[in-house]
Amino acid sequence: MFKSVYNWIDERLDITPLWRDVADHEVPEHVNPAHHFSAFVYCFGGLTFFITVIQILSGMFLTMYYVPDIINAYASVDYLQHKVAFGQIVRGMHHFGASLVIVMMFLHTLRVFFTGSYKAPREMNWVVGMLIFFIMLGLGFTGYLLPWDNKAYYATKVGVEIAASVPVLGPYIADFLYGGDIVGAQTLTRFFAIHVFFLPGALIAMLAAHFIMIRKQGISGPL
Amino acid sequence: MAHGHNSNEKVVFVGDSRVKKSNHPNIPPDYTSFPGKSEAFIPNFLLKEWMVGCVVLVGFLVWVIAEPAPLGYPADPTNAAFIPMPDWYFLFLYQFLKYPYVSQDYILLGTLGVPGVMFGALMLAPFLDTGKERRFYRRPIASSLMILSLVACVYLTVVSWDHYQHMLEVNGQVPEHHERADKAREAALAGEERPNYMEPEVEASLVDANDPAMDIAKQAQCIGCHAADLKGQGSIPGLAGVGDLLTKEEIADVITNGRGGMPAQADKLNAEEIDQLATWLSKQKVAAE
């Protein structure tokens, strides 16, 4: 049954090569913790992706209740936290997952750096990885404002003030982020849009590039 | 079908479609050049990975259930006492920008100069460290620069966090999310409703607005300062709800003798009018509605 469905699709779309590229490959011994426990350092990239998937899923559920306007934002987070079934857990996963993803990504970056895996021919993958790093920091920064409590408000204010101190471009960056003169209604909706649409879109594109490159180039060899 | 799978034509399509059948050999990269026991990704390795993933997920969920995500009080742009604090992974940069020569007149160096060079170098690492050697102990310059940056980031983060704790202590503050959680717990233990910080303040409105005393208020120029609806303006307090704060006698005293910035009205109103006005104002209670 499964085979005939697969054949039916394959006949039309020729998916076998695609499937081969994605899934049909070997895991060499030197990155497999089952053979050398110290190879667990090679797991941080996969864990980063795992937590990223958790972030995307929990974020999708949070947007079912979250309201991005200054009157209701805090109230909706409060409601999520205390009234919605499992709301506290989903919000907790998203809140702590944000820190965890940074930690995992940081460890993954250090592993790649100290094993020299960014060297030829994998330079481009390193650069894409750094772009992912910056996108993640952007997601952290924009997501921090959304609960609309004092911590969120003042951290954003200070953050944008720092960005505004950059010469020439600074005022434009501040204008773009604030959408006005202060952290206010416009800022919240902008940060929400950036956090939920712009950056995740960029992130998924970059992750796709990251993974396609690693499949093309394979895992770097043992030291 | 126009093109069978065994067609000898140069461009072969999938079935009857315009989808090109790829003709690259499609041999997955093998790791025969790395000696050792390699393992198929699907299903062997992936199954183990999923098991580890489940353990990680359970651990994560236990953490999340044990430690609710923090939430402070609603944002108040007029709150001058609040100590701003970014998320922990920005603290190194936040602390860095507090030092002389990277702040004030040198802020350009702090925001663009040093971080630009550091992050630029990190991003372009493969083009700066171009040697063939991969082992970190054979790349002393790259490795030591990275370790130095790591130590600096950890140091800055710790200093920033210590400074925050110190500021909290000096100002006698508790982080709002702790305070809020404590109050919620106290309320729960006392069997009360959790404090609701989103309850709109009950706005006082005039009781018996058509009372003849309102005409006295108009004649006596009360509305000149306390506004036409007696809701107050600027620093001048509103009179709606004044009955909750002062008794009739106290109100009569304030009208007669004045208080603070309010002039005495004894020469404008006779005793009967003052009494009438004070009686009416003392009825101005929010609870009366």
Coordinates of C-alpha atoms in Angstrom, one line a residue:
Chain A
M1 CA 0.0 0.0 0.0
F2 CA 2.7 2.5 1.1
K3 CA 4.9 1.3 -1.6
S4 CA 2.3 1.8 -4.3
V5 CA 1.5 5.3 -3.0
Y6 CA 5.2 6.1 -3.1
N7 CA 5.5 4.7 -6.6
W8 CA 2.5 6.7 -7.7
I9 CA 4.0 9.9 -6.5
D10 CA 7.5 9.0 -7.7
E11 CA 6.2 8.3 -11.1
R12 CA 4.9 11.9 -11.3
L13 CA 7.4 13.9 -9.3
D14 CA 10.6 11.8 -9.4
I15 CA 11.1 12.1 -5.6
T16 CA 13.6 9.3 -5.2
P17 CA 16.6 11.5 -5.7
L18 CA 15.1 14.1 -3.3
W19 CA 14.5 11.4 -0.7
R20 CA 18.0 10.1 -1.2
D21 CA 19.5 13.6 -0.6
V22 CA 17.5 14.1 2.5
A23 CA 17.6 10.8 4.3
D24 CA 19.7 8.2 2.7
H25 CA 23.2 8.8 4.0
E26 CA 25.5 7.4 6.5
V27 CA 26.6 8.7 9.9
P28 CA 30.4 8.3 10.2
E29 CA 31.8 6.8 13.4
H30 CA 33.6 10.0 14.6
V31 CA 30.4 11.9 15.0
N32 CA 28.4 9.1 16.5
P33 CA 28.2 9.2 20.3
A34 CA 27.2 5.5 20.3
H35 CA 30.8 4.8 19.4
H36 CA 32.7 7.6 21.1
F37 CA 30.9 9.3 23.8
S38 CA 33.0 12.5 23.3
A39 CA 31.2 12.8 19.9
F40 CA 28.2 14.3 21.8
V41 CA 29.7 17.7 20.9
Y42 CA 28.5 16.9 17.4
C43 CA 24.9 16.8 18.7
F44 CA 24.5 20.5 19.4
G45 CA 23.5 21.5 15.9
G46 CA 20.8 18.9 15.9
L47 CA 19.6 20.0 19.3
T48 CA 19.5 23.6 18.1
F49 CA 17.2 22.5 15.3
F50 CA 15.1 20.4 17.7
I51 CA 14.6 23.4 20.1
T52 CA 13.9 25.6 17.1
V53 CA 11.1 23.3 16.1
I54 CA 9.8 23.5 19.6
Q55 CA 10.0 27.3 19.4
I56 CA 8.1 27.4 16.2
L57 CA 5.3 25.0 17.4
S58 CA 4.9 26.6 20.8
G59 CA 5.0 30.1 19.2
M60 CA 2.2 29.0 16.8
F61 CA 0.1 28.0 19.8
L62 CA 0.9 31.2 21.7
T63 CA -0.4 33.3 18.8
M64 CA -3.8 31.7 19.2
Y65 CA -4.3 33.7 22.4
Y66 CA -1.8 36.6 22.2
V67 CA -3.1 40.0 21.2
P68 CA -0.5 42.4 19.9
D69 CA -1.9 45.7 21.1
I70 CA -0.9 47.7 24.1
I71 CA -4.2 47.4 25.9
N72 CA -4.6 43.7 25.6
A73 CA -1.0 42.3 25.2
Y74 CA -0.3 42.0 28.9
A75 CA -3.8 40.9 29.7
S76 CA -3.7 38.2 27.0
V77 CA -0.3 36.9 28.3
D78 CA -1.7 36.9 31.9
Y79 CA -4.7 35.0 30.7
L80 CA -2.5 32.5 28.8
Q81 CA -0.3 32.1 31.9
H82 CA -3.1 31.5 34.4
K83 CA -6.3 30.6 32.7
V84 CA -5.6 28.6 29.5
A85 CA -5.2 24.9 29.9
F86 CA -1.4 24.1 29.5
G87 CA -0.9 27.8 28.7
Q88 CA 1.7 28.1 31.4
I89 CA 3.6 25.1 30.0
V90 CA 3.4 26.3 26.3
R91 CA 4.5 29.8 27.3
G92 CA 7.2 28.4 29.5
M93 CA 8.5 26.3 26.7
H94 CA 8.7 29.3 24.4
H95 CA 10.3 31.5 27.1
F96 CA 12.9 29.1 28.3
G97 CA 13.3 27.5 24.8
A98 CA 14.5 30.9 23.6
S99 CA 17.4 30.8 26.1
L100 CA 18.1 27.2 25.4
V101 CA 18.2 27.7 21.6
I102 CA 20.9 30.4 22.2
V103 CA 22.9 28.1 24.4
M104 CA 22.7 25.2 22.0
M105 CA 23.6 27.4 19.0
F106 CA 26.5 28.9 21.0
L107 CA 27.8 25.4 21.8
H108 CA 27.3 24.3 18.2
T109 CA 29.3 27.4 17.0
L110 CA 32.1 26.7 19.4
R111 CA 32.2 23.0 18.3
V112 CA 32.5 24.1 14.6
F113 CA 35.1 26.6 15.5
F114 CA 37.3 24.5 17.6
T115 CA 37.2 21.5 15.3
G116 CA 38.0 23.8 12.4
S117 CA 35.0 22.5 10.5
Y118 CA 34.4 25.9 8.9
K119 CA 37.5 25.6 6.7
A120 CA 37.4 25.0 3.0
P121 CA 35.1 23.9 1.4
R122 CA 32.6 24.8 4.1
E123 CA 33.2 28.6 4.4
M124 CA 29.8 29.5 3.0
N125 CA 28.0 27.3 5.5
W126 CA 29.8 29.1 8.4
V127 CA 28.7 32.5 7.1
V128 CA 25.1 31.2 6.7
G129 CA 25.4 29.8 10.3
M130 CA 26.4 33.2 11.6
L131 CA 23.4 34.8 9.8
I132 CA 21.2 32.3 11.6
F133 CA 22.9 33.4 14.8
F134 CA 22.0 37.0 14.2
I135 CA 18.5 36.1 13.2
M136 CA 18.1 34.2 16.5
L137 CA 19.4 37.2 18.5
G138 CA 16.8 39.4 16.6
L139 CA 14.1 36.9 17.5
G140 CA 15.2 37.1 21.1
F141 CA 15.2 40.9 21.1
T142 CA 11.8 41.3 19.4
G143 CA 10.2 38.5 21.4
Y144 CA 11.3 40.1 24.7
L145 CA 8.9 43.1 24.2
L146 CA 5.8 41.1 23.5
P147 CA 4.6 40.3 27.1
W148 CA 4.4 44.1 27.5
D149 CA 5.5 44.2 31.1
N150 CA 8.0 46.7 32.5
K151 CA 11.0 44.5 31.9
A152 CA 10.0 44.1 28.3
Y153 CA 9.3 47.8 27.9
Y154 CA 12.5 49.2 29.4
A155 CA 14.8 46.6 27.8
T156 CA 13.4 47.5 24.4
K157 CA 13.7 51.2 25.1
V158 CA 17.4 50.8 26.1
G159 CA 18.0 48.5 23.1
V160 CA 16.6 50.8 20.6
E161 CA 18.4 53.8 22.2
I162 CA 21.6 51.9 21.8
A163 CA 20.8 51.3 18.1
A164 CA 19.9 54.9 17.7
S165 CA 23.3 56.0 18.8
V166 CA 24.8 54.6 15.6
P167 CA 25.7 57.6 13.4
V168 CA 23.8 58.4 10.2
L169 CA 21.8 55.1 10.2
G170 CA 20.9 55.2 13.9
P171 CA 17.8 57.5 13.6
Y172 CA 16.5 55.5 10.8
I173 CA 16.9 52.2 12.7
A174 CA 15.1 53.8 15.7
D175 CA 12.3 55.1 13.5
F176 CA 11.9 51.7 11.8
L177 CA 11.7 49.9 15.2
Y178 CA 9.7 52.5 17.2
G179 CA 7.3 53.5 14.4
G180 CA 7.1 56.8 16.3
D181 CA 8.9 58.7 19.0
I182 CA 8.6 56.3 21.9
V183 CA 8.1 52.6 22.6
G184 CA 4.4 52.5 22.0
A185 CA 1.5 50.9 20.2
Q186 CA 3.3 51.0 16.8
T187 CA 6.5 49.5 18.3
L188 CA 4.5 46.5 19.7
T189 CA 2.8 45.7 16.4
R190 CA 6.1 46.1 14.5
F191 CA 8.0 43.8 16.9
F192 CA 5.1 41.3 16.7
A193 CA 5.2 41.3 12.9
I194 CA 9.1 41.1 12.9
H195 CA 9.0 38.3 15.5
V196 CA 6.3 36.3 13.9
F197 CA 6.6 36.8 10.2
F198 CA 9.8 38.5 9.0
L199 CA 12.5 36.8 11.1
P200 CA 11.0 33.3 11.1
G201 CA 10.7 33.5 7.3
A202 CA 14.4 34.5 7.0
L203 CA 15.3 31.8 9.6
I204 CA 13.6 29.0 7.6
A205 CA 15.3 30.1 4.4
M206 CA 18.7 30.2 6.1
L207 CA 18.2 26.9 7.8
A208 CA 17.3 25.3 4.5
A209 CA 20.5 26.7 3.0
H210 CA 22.4 25.4 6.0
F211 CA 21.1 21.9 5.6
I212 CA 21.3 21.7 1.8
M213 CA 24.9 22.7 2.1
I214 CA 25.7 20.1 4.7
R215 CA 24.1 17.4 2.6
K216 CA 26.1 18.5 -0.4
Q217 CA 29.4 18.7 1.4
G218 CA 29.0 16.0 4.0
I219 CA 30.2 16.1 7.6
S220 CA 33.8 17.2 8.0
G221 CA 36.2 14.3 8.6
P222 CA 37.7 13.3 11.9
L223 CA 40.5 15.4 13.3
Chain B
M1 CA 3.2 8.5 -22.6
A2 CA 5.4 10.7 -24.8
H3 CA 8.6 9.7 -23.0
G4 CA 9.2 6.4 -21.4
H5 CA 11.7 5.9 -18.7
N6 CA 14.1 4.2 -21.1
S7 CA 14.1 7.0 -23.6
N8 CA 17.4 7.7 -25.3
E9 CA 16.6 11.4 -25.7
K10 CA 18.8 13.9 -24.0
V11 CA 16.2 15.5 -21.8
V12 CA 14.1 12.8 -20.1
F13 CA 10.9 13.8 -18.4
V14 CA 9.1 12.2 -15.5
G15 CA 6.1 10.3 -16.9
D16 CA 4.0 12.5 -19.2
S17 CA 5.0 15.7 -17.4
R18 CA 7.4 18.6 -18.0
V19 CA 9.3 17.6 -14.9
K20 CA 12.8 16.8 -15.8
K21 CA 14.1 13.5 -14.7
S22 CA 17.4 14.2 -13.0
N23 CA 20.3 12.2 -14.4
H24 CA 22.9 12.9 -11.7
P25 CA 24.1 9.6 -10.4
N26 CA 22.5 10.2 -6.9
I27 CA 25.0 8.3 -4.9
P28 CA 24.8 9.5 -1.3
P29 CA 28.2 10.6 0.0
D30 CA 29.8 7.7 1.7
Y31 CA 32.4 7.9 4.5
T32 CA 34.7 5.1 3.3
S33 CA 37.6 7.6 3.5
F34 CA 37.0 7.9 7.2
P35 CA 37.9 4.6 8.8
G36 CA 35.5 3.2 11.2
K37 CA 31.9 1.9 11.6
S38 CA 29.5 4.2 9.9
E39 CA 25.8 3.8 10.4
A40 CA 22.8 4.4 8.2
F41 CA 21.1 7.7 9.1
I42 CA 17.6 6.2 8.5
P43 CA 16.5 4.3 10.5
N44 CA 19.4 3.2 12.7
F45 CA 20.8 6.5 13.8
L46 CA 17.6 8.5 13.7
L47 CA 15.9 6.1 16.1
K48 CA 18.7 6.6 18.7
E49 CA 18.5 10.3 18.0
W50 CA 14.7 10.3 18.7
M51 CA 15.2 8.5 21.9
V52 CA 17.7 11.1 23.1
G53 CA 15.4 13.8 21.8
C54 CA 12.5 12.3 24.0
V55 CA 14.7 12.3 27.1
V56 CA 15.7 16.0 26.4
L57 CA 12.1 16.9 25.8
V58 CA 11.0 15.3 29.1
G59 CA 13.8 17.1 31.0
F60 CA 12.8 20.4 29.3
L61 CA 9.1 19.9 30.2
V62 CA 10.0 19.1 33.8
W63 CA 12.0 22.3 34.0
V64 CA 9.1 24.3 32.4
I65 CA 6.5 22.9 34.7
A66 CA 8.6 23.5 37.8
E67 CA 9.6 27.0 36.9
P68 CA 6.7 29.1 35.4
A69 CA 7.8 31.7 32.8
P70 CA 8.2 35.1 34.5
L71 CA 5.8 38.0 34.0
G72 CA 6.1 41.4 35.7
Y73 CA 3.6 44.2 36.0
P74 CA 2.1 45.9 32.9
A75 CA 4.4 48.3 31.1
D76 CA 4.2 51.8 32.6
P77 CA 6.2 54.3 30.6
T78 CA 6.1 56.8 33.5
N79 CA 7.8 54.3 35.9
A80 CA 11.1 56.1 36.5
A81 CA 12.3 53.7 39.2
F82 CA 12.4 50.6 37.0
I83 CA 15.9 49.3 36.4
P84 CA 16.1 48.3 32.7
M85 CA 17.5 44.8 32.1
P86 CA 17.9 43.1 28.7
D87 CA 17.7 39.3 28.3
W88 CA 20.8 37.5 29.6
Y89 CA 22.5 36.9 26.3
F90 CA 22.7 40.6 25.6
L91 CA 24.2 41.5 28.9
F92 CA 27.8 41.3 27.7
L93 CA 27.1 44.0 25.1
Y94 CA 25.0 46.1 27.6
Q95 CA 27.8 46.0 30.2
F96 CA 30.5 46.7 27.6
L97 CA 28.8 49.9 26.6
K98 CA 29.0 51.2 30.1
Y99 CA 32.8 51.5 30.0
P100 CA 34.6 54.8 29.2
Y101 CA 36.1 55.1 25.7
V102 CA 33.2 53.0 24.4
S103 CA 30.4 55.3 25.6
Q104 CA 29.5 59.0 25.7
D105 CA 31.8 60.7 23.2
Y106 CA 33.2 57.4 22.0
I107 CA 29.9 55.7 21.6
L108 CA 30.7 55.1 18.0
L109 CA 33.5 52.8 19.0
G110 CA 31.2 51.0 21.4
T111 CA 28.3 50.4 19.1
L112 CA 29.9 50.0 15.8
G113 CA 33.7 49.8 16.2
V114 CA 34.5 47.0 18.6
P115 CA 31.4 44.8 18.1
G116 CA 31.7 45.4 14.3
V117 CA 35.2 44.1 14.3
M118 CA 34.5 41.2 16.7
F119 CA 31.3 40.0 14.9
G120 CA 32.9 40.8 11.5
A121 CA 35.9 38.7 12.3
L122 CA 33.7 35.9 13.6
M123 CA 31.6 36.0 10.5
L124 CA 34.6 36.0 8.2
A125 CA 36.6 33.5 10.3
P126 CA 37.0 31.0 7.4
F127 CA 38.6 33.7 5.3
L128 CA 40.9 34.9 8.0
D129 CA 42.0 31.5 9.2
T130 CA 42.7 29.9 5.9
G131 CA 45.3 27.3 6.9
K132 CA 44.6 23.6 6.3
E133 CA 45.1 22.7 9.9
R134 CA 41.9 22.0 11.7
R135 CA 43.0 21.0 15.2
F136 CA 42.5 23.9 17.6
Y137 CA 45.9 23.4 19.4
R138 CA 47.6 23.8 16.1
R139 CA 45.8 27.1 15.4
P140 CA 47.1 29.1 18.4
I141 CA 46.1 32.5 17.1
A142 CA 42.5 31.7 16.1
S143 CA 41.9 29.5 19.2
S144 CA 43.4 32.0 21.7
L145 CA 41.4 34.9 20.2
M146 CA 38.2 32.8 20.6
I147 CA 39.0 31.8 24.1
L148 CA 39.9 35.4 25.0
S149 CA 36.6 36.6 23.6
L150 CA 34.7 33.9 25.5
V151 CA 36.3 34.8 28.8
A152 CA 35.6 38.5 28.1
C153 CA 31.9 37.8 27.3
V154 CA 31.5 35.6 30.4
Y155 CA 33.2 38.3 32.6
L156 CA 31.0 41.1 31.2
T157 CA 27.9 39.1 31.7
V158 CA 28.8 38.2 35.3
V159 CA 29.7 41.8 36.1
S160 CA 26.5 43.1 34.5
W161 CA 24.4 40.6 36.5
D162 CA 26.2 41.5 39.8
H163 CA 25.6 45.1 39.1
Y164 CA 21.9 44.5 38.6
Q165 CA 21.7 42.6 41.8
H166 CA 23.5 45.4 43.6
M167 CA 21.2 48.0 42.1
L168 CA 18.2 46.0 43.3
E169 CA 19.6 45.9 46.8
V170 CA 20.5 49.6 46.9
N171 CA 17.0 50.6 45.7
G172 CA 15.4 48.0 47.9
Q173 CA 13.6 46.5 44.9
V174 CA 12.6 43.0 44.2
P175 CA 12.3 42.0 40.5
E176 CA 8.7 42.5 39.6
H177 CA 8.1 39.0 38.4
H178 CA 9.1 37.7 41.8
E179 CA 7.0 40.2 43.6
R180 CA 4.0 39.4 41.4
A181 CA 4.5 35.6 41.8
D182 CA 4.8 36.1 45.6
K183 CA 1.6 38.1 45.8
A184 CA -0.2 35.6 43.7
R185 CA 1.0 32.8 46.0
E186 CA 0.0 34.7 49.1
A187 CA -3.5 35.4 47.7
A188 CA -3.8 31.7 46.8
L189 CA -2.8 30.6 50.3
A190 CA -5.3 33.1 51.8
G191 CA -8.0 31.7 49.5
E192 CA -8.4 35.0 47.7
E193 CA -8.6 35.9 44.0
R194 CA -5.2 36.5 42.3
P195 CA -4.6 40.3 42.1
N196 CA -5.7 41.5 38.8
Y197 CA -3.4 44.2 37.4
M198 CA -5.5 44.8 34.3
E199 CA -8.7 45.9 36.2
P200 CA -9.5 49.4 34.8
E201 CA -9.6 52.0 37.6
V202 CA -13.2 52.9 38.5
E203 CA -13.6 56.5 37.3
A204 CA -15.6 58.7 39.7
S205 CA -18.5 60.5 38.2
L206 CA -20.7 63.1 39.7
V207 CA -23.5 62.0 41.9
D208 CA -26.7 64.1 41.6
A209 CA -25.2 66.3 38.9
N210 CA -28.5 68.3 38.7
D211 CA -28.5 69.3 42.3
P212 CA -28.9 73.0 42.8
A213 CA -25.5 72.9 44.5
M214 CA -24.0 72.5 41.0
D215 CA -25.2 76.0 40.2
I216 CA -23.5 77.3 43.3
A217 CA -20.3 75.6 42.2
K218 CA -20.6 77.3 38.8
Q219 CA -21.3 80.7 40.3
A220 CA -18.5 80.4 42.8
Q221 CA -16.0 79.8 40.0
C222 CA -15.2 76.3 41.3
I223 CA -15.4 75.1 37.7
G224 CA -12.7 77.6 36.7
C225 CA -10.1 75.4 38.4
H226 CA -11.7 72.1 39.0
A227 CA -13.0 71.9 35.4
A228 CA -16.6 72.1 34.0
D229 CA -17.3 68.5 34.9
L230 CA -15.4 68.8 38.2
K231 CA -13.0 66.1 37.1
G232 CA -10.0 68.3 37.9
Q233 CA -7.3 69.4 35.5
G234 CA -3.5 69.2 35.6
S235 CA -2.4 69.1 39.3
I236 CA -5.8 70.3 40.5
P237 CA -7.7 67.4 42.0
G238 CA -11.1 66.4 40.7
L239 CA -14.1 66.8 43.1
A240 CA -16.0 63.7 41.9
G241 CA -15.3 61.1 44.5
V242 CA -14.2 63.6 47.1
G243 CA -16.7 62.2 49.5
D244 CA -14.5 59.1 49.9
L245 CA -11.7 61.3 51.1
L246 CA -13.2 64.1 53.3
T247 CA -16.2 64.4 55.5
K248 CA -18.8 67.2 55.1
E249 CA -17.2 69.3 57.9
E250 CA -13.7 69.0 56.3
I251 CA -15.1 70.0 52.9
A252 CA -16.8 73.0 54.4
D253 CA -13.6 73.9 56.1
V254 CA -11.6 73.7 52.9
I255 CA -14.2 75.8 51.1
T256 CA -14.3 78.4 53.8
N257 CA -10.6 78.7 54.6
G258 CA -8.9 77.3 51.4
R259 CA -6.2 74.8 51.4
G260 CA -2.8 74.5 49.6
G261 CA -3.3 76.3 46.3
M262 CA -7.0 76.8 46.8
P263 CA -8.1 80.3 47.9
A264 CA -10.6 80.8 50.7
Q265 CA -14.2 81.2 49.4
A266 CA -15.7 82.7 52.6
D267 CA -16.1 86.1 51.0
K268 CA -17.8 84.8 47.8
L269 CA -20.3 82.4 49.5
N270 CA -22.5 82.7 52.5
A271 CA -22.6 80.1 55.2
E272 CA -25.8 78.6 53.9
E273 CA -24.3 78.2 50.4
I274 CA -21.1 76.6 51.8
D275 CA -23.2 74.2 53.8
Q276 CA -25.3 73.3 50.8
L277 CA -22.2 72.8 48.6
A278 CA -20.4 70.8 51.3
T279 CA -23.4 68.5 51.8
W280 CA -23.6 67.8 48.1
L281 CA -19.8 67.3 47.7
S282 CA -19.7 64.9 50.7
K283 CA -22.2 62.7 48.8
Q284 CA -19.7 62.4 45.9
K285 CA -18.6 58.8 46.6
V286 CA -17.5 56.2 44.0
A287 CA -19.3 53.6 46.0
A288 CA -22.5 55.5 45.8
E289 CA -23.1 54.3 42.3

